[in-house]
Amino acid sequence: MTPELVGGVLEKCGVRDKKSGALPAGFMVYFTLALALFQQDSYDDVAEQLVGSVTVLSESIPNKSSFTRARRRLGGTVTLADRVG
């Protein structure tokens, strides 16, 4: 899943990052995929691994409510299944 593919799907679905300081929509797509791939790991463990790879987020792991709000903003309309081939 390239950043270009994820960005294109988010744009097609009309999903935008709404405010600075919030978890980016693209990050949330990757976080959701990571949760599926690493089912044996806790939510926090997956978050810690991903956050460490994103420069603007690397200073601290966002709290659970930040993830919940970001997932709501992302919504259920974003699907990559039809774009992966």
CSV table of N, CA, C and O in Angstrom, one decimal:
chain,number,residue,atom,x,y,z
A,1,MET,N,0.8,-1.2,0.0
A,1,MET,CA,0.0,0.0,0.0
A,1,MET,C,0.9,1.2,0.0
A,1,MET,O,1.5,1.6,1.0
A,2,THR,N,1.0,1.8,-1.1
A,2,THR,CA,1.8,3.0,-1.2
A,2,THR,C,1.1,4.2,-0.7
A,2,THR,O,-0.1,4.3,-0.7
A,3,PRO,N,1.8,5.2,-0.2
A,3,PRO,CA,1.2,6.5,0.3
A,3,PRO,C,0.4,7.1,-0.9
A,3,PRO,O,-0.7,7.7,-0.6
A,4,GLU,N,0.8,7.0,-2.1
A,4,GLU,CA,0.0,7.5,-3.2
A,4,GLU,C,-1.4,6.8,-3.4
A,4,GLU,O,-2.4,7.5,-3.6
A,5,LEU,N,-1.4,5.5,-3.2
A,5,LEU,CA,-2.6,4.8,-3.3
A,5,LEU,C,-3.5,5.2,-2.2
A,5,LEU,O,-4.7,5.5,-2.4
A,6,VAL,N,-3.0,5.2,-1.0
A,6,VAL,CA,-3.8,5.6,0.2
A,6,VAL,C,-4.4,7.0,0.1
A,6,VAL,O,-5.5,7.3,0.3
A,7,GLY,N,-3.5,7.9,-0.3
A,7,GLY,CA,-3.9,9.3,-0.5
A,7,GLY,C,-5.0,9.4,-1.6
A,7,GLY,O,-5.9,10.2,-1.5
A,8,GLY,N,-4.8,8.7,-2.7
A,8,GLY,CA,-5.8,8.7,-3.8
A,8,GLY,C,-7.2,8.2,-3.3
A,8,GLY,O,-8.2,8.8,-3.7
A,9,VAL,N,-7.2,7.1,-2.6
A,9,VAL,CA,-8.4,6.6,-2.0
A,9,VAL,C,-9.1,7.6,-1.1
A,9,VAL,O,-10.3,7.8,-1.1
A,10,LEU,N,-8.3,8.2,-0.2
A,10,LEU,CA,-8.8,9.1,0.8
A,10,LEU,C,-9.4,10.3,0.0
A,10,LEU,O,-10.5,10.8,0.3
A,11,GLU,N,-8.7,10.8,-1.0
A,11,GLU,CA,-9.2,11.9,-1.8
A,11,GLU,C,-10.5,11.5,-2.5
A,11,GLU,O,-11.5,12.3,-2.5
A,12,LYS,N,-10.6,10.3,-3.1
A,12,LYS,CA,-11.8,9.9,-3.8
A,12,LYS,C,-13.0,9.8,-2.9
A,12,LYS,O,-14.1,10.0,-3.3
A,13,CYS,N,-12.7,9.4,-1.6
A,13,CYS,CA,-13.8,9.2,-0.7
A,13,CYS,C,-14.1,10.6,0.0
A,13,CYS,O,-15.0,10.6,0.9
A,14,GLY,N,-13.4,11.6,-0.3
A,14,GLY,CA,-13.6,12.9,0.3
A,14,GLY,C,-13.2,13.1,1.7
A,14,GLY,O,-13.7,13.9,2.5
A,15,VAL,N,-12.2,12.3,2.1
A,15,VAL,CA,-11.7,12.3,3.5
A,15,VAL,C,-10.5,13.3,3.6
A,15,VAL,O,-9.6,13.1,2.8
A,16,ARG,N,-10.6,14.2,4.4
A,16,ARG,CA,-9.5,15.2,4.6
A,16,ARG,C,-9.1,15.3,6.0
A,16,ARG,O,-9.9,15.0,6.9
A,17,ASP,N,-7.8,15.6,6.3
A,17,ASP,CA,-7.4,15.9,7.6
A,17,ASP,C,-8.0,17.2,8.1
A,17,ASP,O,-7.8,18.3,7.4
A,18,LYS,N,-8.8,17.2,9.1
A,18,LYS,CA,-9.7,18.3,9.5
A,18,LYS,C,-9.0,19.3,10.3
A,18,LYS,O,-9.3,20.5,10.3
A,19,LYS,N,-8.1,18.9,11.2
A,19,LYS,CA,-7.4,19.9,12.1
A,19,LYS,C,-6.0,19.5,12.4
A,19,LYS,O,-5.7,18.3,12.4
A,20,SER,N,-5.2,20.5,12.6
A,20,SER,CA,-3.8,20.2,12.9
A,20,SER,C,-3.8,19.6,14.3
A,20,SER,O,-4.6,19.9,15.2
A,21,GLY,N,-2.8,18.7,14.5
A,21,GLY,CA,-2.7,18.0,15.8
A,21,GLY,C,-3.5,16.7,15.9
A,21,GLY,O,-3.3,15.9,16.8
A,22,ALA,N,-4.5,16.5,15.0
A,22,ALA,CA,-5.2,15.3,15.0
A,22,ALA,C,-4.4,14.2,14.2
A,22,ALA,O,-3.6,14.6,13.4
A,23,LEU,N,-4.7,13.0,14.5
A,23,LEU,CA,-4.1,11.9,13.8
A,23,LEU,C,-4.4,12.0,12.3
A,23,LEU,O,-5.6,12.0,12.0
A,24,PRO,N,-3.5,11.9,11.4
A,24,PRO,CA,-3.8,12.0,10.0
A,24,PRO,C,-4.6,10.8,9.5
A,24,PRO,O,-4.4,9.7,9.9
A,25,ALA,N,-5.4,11.1,8.5
A,25,ALA,CA,-6.3,10.0,7.9
A,25,ALA,C,-5.4,8.9,7.3
A,25,ALA,O,-5.7,7.7,7.5
A,26,GLY,N,-4.4,9.2,6.6
A,26,GLY,CA,-3.5,8.2,6.0
A,26,GLY,C,-2.9,7.3,7.1
A,26,GLY,O,-2.8,6.1,6.9
A,27,PHE,N,-2.4,7.9,8.2
A,27,PHE,CA,-1.9,7.2,9.3
A,27,PHE,C,-2.9,6.2,9.8
A,27,PHE,O,-2.6,5.0,10.1
A,28,MET,N,-4.2,6.6,9.9
A,28,MET,CA,-5.2,5.8,10.4
A,28,MET,C,-5.5,4.6,9.5
A,28,MET,O,-5.8,3.5,10.0
A,29,VAL,N,-5.3,4.8,8.2
A,29,VAL,CA,-5.5,3.7,7.3
A,29,VAL,C,-4.4,2.6,7.6
A,29,VAL,O,-4.7,1.4,7.7
A,30,TYR,N,-3.2,3.1,7.7
A,30,TYR,CA,-2.1,2.1,8.0
A,30,TYR,C,-2.3,1.5,9.4
A,30,TYR,O,-2.0,0.3,9.6
A,31,PHE,N,-2.8,2.2,10.3
A,31,PHE,CA,-3.0,1.7,11.7
A,31,PHE,C,-4.0,0.6,11.6
A,31,PHE,O,-3.8,-0.5,12.2
A,32,THR,N,-5.1,0.8,10.9
A,32,THR,CA,-6.1,-0.2,10.8
A,32,THR,C,-5.6,-1.5,10.1
A,32,THR,O,-5.9,-2.6,10.5
A,33,LEU,N,-4.8,-1.3,9.1
A,33,LEU,CA,-4.2,-2.4,8.4
A,33,LEU,C,-3.3,-3.2,9.4
A,33,LEU,O,-3.2,-4.4,9.4
A,34,ALA,N,-2.5,-2.4,10.1
A,34,ALA,CA,-1.5,-3.0,11.1
A,34,ALA,C,-2.3,-3.8,12.2
A,34,ALA,O,-1.8,-4.9,12.6
A,35,LEU,N,-3.4,-3.3,12.6
A,35,LEU,CA,-4.2,-4.0,13.6
A,35,LEU,C,-4.7,-5.4,13.1
A,35,LEU,O,-4.7,-6.4,13.8
A,36,ALA,N,-5.0,-5.4,11.8
A,36,ALA,CA,-5.4,-6.6,11.2
A,36,ALA,C,-4.3,-7.6,11.0
A,36,ALA,O,-4.4,-8.8,11.2
A,37,LEU,N,-3.1,-7.1,10.7
A,37,LEU,CA,-1.9,-7.9,10.4
A,37,LEU,C,-1.3,-8.4,11.7
A,37,LEU,O,-0.8,-9.5,11.8
A,38,PHE,N,-1.4,-7.6,12.8
A,38,PHE,CA,-0.7,-8.0,14.1
A,38,PHE,C,-1.8,-8.2,15.1
A,38,PHE,O,-1.8,-7.5,16.2
A,39,GLN,N,-2.7,-9.1,14.9
A,39,GLN,CA,-3.8,-9.3,15.8
A,39,GLN,C,-3.4,-9.8,17.2
A,39,GLN,O,-4.1,-9.6,18.2
A,40,GLN,N,-2.2,-10.4,17.3
A,40,GLN,CA,-1.7,-10.9,18.5
A,40,GLN,C,-1.2,-9.8,19.4
A,40,GLN,O,-1.1,-9.9,20.6
A,41,ASP,N,-1.0,-8.6,18.8
A,41,ASP,CA,-0.4,-7.5,19.6
A,41,ASP,C,-1.5,-6.6,20.1
A,41,ASP,O,-2.6,-6.5,19.5
A,42,SER,N,-1.3,-5.9,21.2
A,42,SER,CA,-2.3,-5.0,21.7
A,42,SER,C,-2.4,-3.7,20.9
A,42,SER,O,-1.5,-3.4,20.1
A,43,TYR,N,-3.5,-3.0,21.0
A,43,TYR,CA,-3.7,-1.7,20.4
A,43,TYR,C,-2.5,-0.8,20.6
A,43,TYR,O,-2.0,-0.2,19.7
A,44,ASP,N,-2.1,-0.8,21.9
A,44,ASP,CA,-0.9,0.1,22.3
A,44,ASP,C,0.4,-0.3,21.6
A,44,ASP,O,1.2,0.5,21.2
A,45,ASP,N,0.6,-1.6,21.5
A,45,ASP,CA,1.9,-2.1,20.9
A,45,ASP,C,1.9,-1.7,19.4
A,45,ASP,O,2.9,-1.3,18.9
A,46,VAL,N,0.8,-1.9,18.7
A,46,VAL,CA,0.7,-1.6,17.3
A,46,VAL,C,0.9,0.0,17.1
A,46,VAL,O,1.7,0.4,16.3
A,47,ALA,N,0.2,0.7,18.0
A,47,ALA,CA,0.4,2.2,17.9
A,47,ALA,C,1.8,2.6,18.1
A,47,ALA,O,2.3,3.5,17.4
A,48,GLU,N,2.5,2.0,19.1
A,48,GLU,CA,3.9,2.4,19.4
A,48,GLU,C,4.8,2.1,18.3
A,48,GLU,O,5.6,2.9,17.9
A,49,GLN,N,4.6,1.0,17.6
A,49,GLN,CA,5.4,0.7,16.4
A,49,GLN,C,5.2,1.6,15.3
A,49,GLN,O,6.1,2.1,14.6
A,50,LEU,N,3.9,2.0,15.0
A,50,LEU,CA,3.6,2.9,13.9
A,50,LEU,C,4.0,4.3,14.2
A,50,LEU,O,4.6,5.0,13.4
A,51,VAL,N,3.7,4.8,15.4
A,51,VAL,CA,4.0,6.2,15.8
A,51,VAL,C,5.5,6.4,15.7
A,51,VAL,O,5.9,7.5,15.2
A,52,GLY,N,6.3,5.5,16.0
A,52,GLY,CA,7.8,5.6,16.0
A,52,GLY,C,8.3,5.9,14.6
A,52,GLY,O,9.4,6.5,14.4
A,53,SER,N,7.5,5.5,13.6
A,53,SER,CA,8.0,5.7,12.2
A,53,SER,C,7.5,7.0,11.5
A,53,SER,O,7.8,7.3,10.4
A,54,VAL,N,6.7,7.7,12.3
A,54,VAL,CA,6.1,9.0,11.7
A,54,VAL,C,6.7,10.1,12.5
A,54,VAL,O,6.5,10.3,13.7
A,55,THR,N,7.5,10.9,11.8
A,55,THR,CA,8.3,12.0,12.5
A,55,THR,C,7.5,12.9,13.4
A,55,THR,O,7.8,13.1,14.5
A,56,VAL,N,6.4,13.4,12.9
A,56,VAL,CA,5.6,14.3,13.6
A,56,VAL,C,4.9,13.7,14.8
A,56,VAL,O,4.4,14.4,15.7
A,57,LEU,N,4.8,12.4,14.8
A,57,LEU,CA,4.1,11.7,15.9
A,57,LEU,C,5.1,11.0,16.9
A,57,LEU,O,4.7,10.5,17.9
A,58,SER,N,6.4,11.0,16.5
A,58,SER,CA,7.3,10.1,17.2
A,58,SER,C,7.6,10.5,18.6
A,58,SER,O,8.2,9.7,19.4
A,59,GLU,N,7.2,11.7,19.1
A,59,GLU,CA,7.6,12.1,20.4
A,59,GLU,C,6.7,11.4,21.5
A,59,GLU,O,7.2,11.2,22.6
A,60,SER,N,5.5,11.1,21.2
A,60,SER,CA,4.6,10.4,22.1
A,60,SER,C,3.5,9.7,21.4
A,60,SER,O,3.1,10.0,20.3
A,61,ILE,N,3.1,8.6,22.1
A,61,ILE,CA,2.0,7.8,21.5
A,61,ILE,C,0.7,8.5,21.9
A,61,ILE,O,0.4,8.8,23.1
A,62,PRO,N,-0.1,8.8,20.9
A,62,PRO,CA,-1.4,9.4,21.2
A,62,PRO,C,-2.3,8.5,22.1
A,62,PRO,O,-2.1,7.3,22.1
A,63,ASN,N,-3.2,9.1,22.9
A,63,ASN,CA,-4.0,8.3,23.8
A,63,ASN,C,-5.1,7.6,23.0
A,63,ASN,O,-5.4,7.9,21.8
A,64,LYS,N,-5.8,6.7,23.6
A,64,LYS,CA,-6.8,5.9,22.9
A,64,LYS,C,-8.0,6.7,22.4
A,64,LYS,O,-8.5,6.4,21.3
A,65,SER,N,-8.3,7.8,23.1
A,65,SER,CA,-9.4,8.6,22.6
A,65,SER,C,-9.0,9.3,21.3
A,65,SER,O,-9.9,9.6,20.5
A,66,SER,N,-7.8,9.6,21.1
A,66,SER,CA,-7.3,10.2,19.9
A,66,SER,C,-7.5,9.3,18.7
A,66,SER,O,-8.0,9.7,17.6
A,67,PHE,N,-7.2,8.0,18.9
A,67,PHE,CA,-7.5,7.0,17.9
A,67,PHE,C,-9.0,6.8,17.6
A,67,PHE,O,-9.4,6.7,16.5
A,68,THR,N,-9.8,6.8,18.7
A,68,THR,CA,-11.2,6.7,18.5
A,68,THR,C,-11.8,7.8,17.7
A,68,THR,O,-12.5,7.6,16.7
A,69,ARG,N,-11.4,9.1,18.0
A,69,ARG,CA,-11.9,10.2,17.3
A,69,ARG,C,-11.4,10.2,15.8
A,69,ARG,O,-12.1,10.5,14.9
A,70,ALA,N,-10.1,9.7,15.6
A,70,ALA,CA,-9.6,9.6,14.2
A,70,ALA,C,-10.3,8.6,13.4
A,70,ALA,O,-10.6,8.8,12.2
A,71,ARG,N,-10.7,7.5,14.1
A,71,ARG,CA,-11.4,6.4,13.3
A,71,ARG,C,-12.8,6.9,13.0
A,71,ARG,O,-13.3,6.6,11.9
A,72,ARG,N,-13.4,7.7,13.8
A,72,ARG,CA,-14.7,8.3,13.5
A,72,ARG,C,-14.6,9.2,12.3
A,72,ARG,O,-15.5,9.2,11.4
A,73,ARG,N,-13.6,10.1,12.3
A,73,ARG,CA,-13.4,11.0,11.2
A,73,ARG,C,-13.1,10.3,9.9
A,73,ARG,O,-13.6,10.7,8.8
A,74,LEU,N,-12.4,9.2,10.0
A,74,LEU,CA,-12.1,8.4,8.8
A,74,LEU,C,-13.4,7.8,8.2
A,74,LEU,O,-13.6,7.8,7.0
A,75,GLY,N,-14.2,7.3,9.1
A,75,GLY,CA,-15.5,6.7,8.7
A,75,GLY,C,-15.4,5.4,8.0
A,75,GLY,O,-14.3,4.8,7.8
A,76,GLY,N,-16.5,4.8,7.6
A,76,GLY,CA,-16.5,3.5,7.0
A,76,GLY,C,-16.5,3.6,5.5
A,76,GLY,O,-16.6,2.5,4.8
A,77,THR,N,-16.5,4.8,4.9
A,77,THR,CA,-16.6,4.9,3.5
A,77,THR,C,-15.2,4.6,2.8
A,77,THR,O,-15.2,4.4,1.6
A,78,VAL,N,-14.2,4.6,3.5
A,78,VAL,CA,-12.8,4.4,2.9
A,78,VAL,C,-12.6,2.9,2.7
A,78,VAL,O,-12.6,2.2,3.7
A,79,THR,N,-12.4,2.5,1.5
A,79,THR,CA,-12.1,1.1,1.3
A,79,THR,C,-11.0,1.0,0.2
A,79,THR,O,-11.1,1.6,-0.8
A,80,LEU,N,-10.0,0.2,0.6
A,80,LEU,CA,-8.9,0.0,-0.4
A,80,LEU,C,-9.1,-1.3,-1.2
A,80,LEU,O,-8.4,-1.5,-2.2
A,81,ALA,N,-10.1,-2.1,-0.8
A,81,ALA,CA,-10.2,-3.4,-1.5
A,81,ALA,C,-10.4,-3.3,-3.0
A,81,ALA,O,-9.8,-4.1,-3.7
A,82,ASP,N,-11.2,-2.3,-3.4
A,82,ASP,CA,-11.4,-2.2,-4.9
A,82,ASP,C,-10.3,-1.6,-5.6
A,82,ASP,O,-10.2,-1.5,-6.8
A,83,ARG,N,-9.3,-1.0,-4.9
A,83,ARG,CA,-8.1,-0.4,-5.5
A,83,ARG,C,-6.9,-1.2,-5.5
A,83,ARG,O,-5.9,-0.9,-6.1
A,84,VAL,N,-6.9,-2.4,-4.8
A,84,VAL,CA,-5.8,-3.2,-4.8
A,84,VAL,C,-5.9,-4.3,-5.8
A,84,VAL,O,-6.9,-5.0,-5.9
A,85,GLY,N,-4.9,-4.4,-6.6
A,85,GLY,CA,-5.1,-5.4,-7.7
A,85,GLY,C,-3.9,-6.2,-8.0
A,85,GLY,O,-2.9,-6.4,-8.1
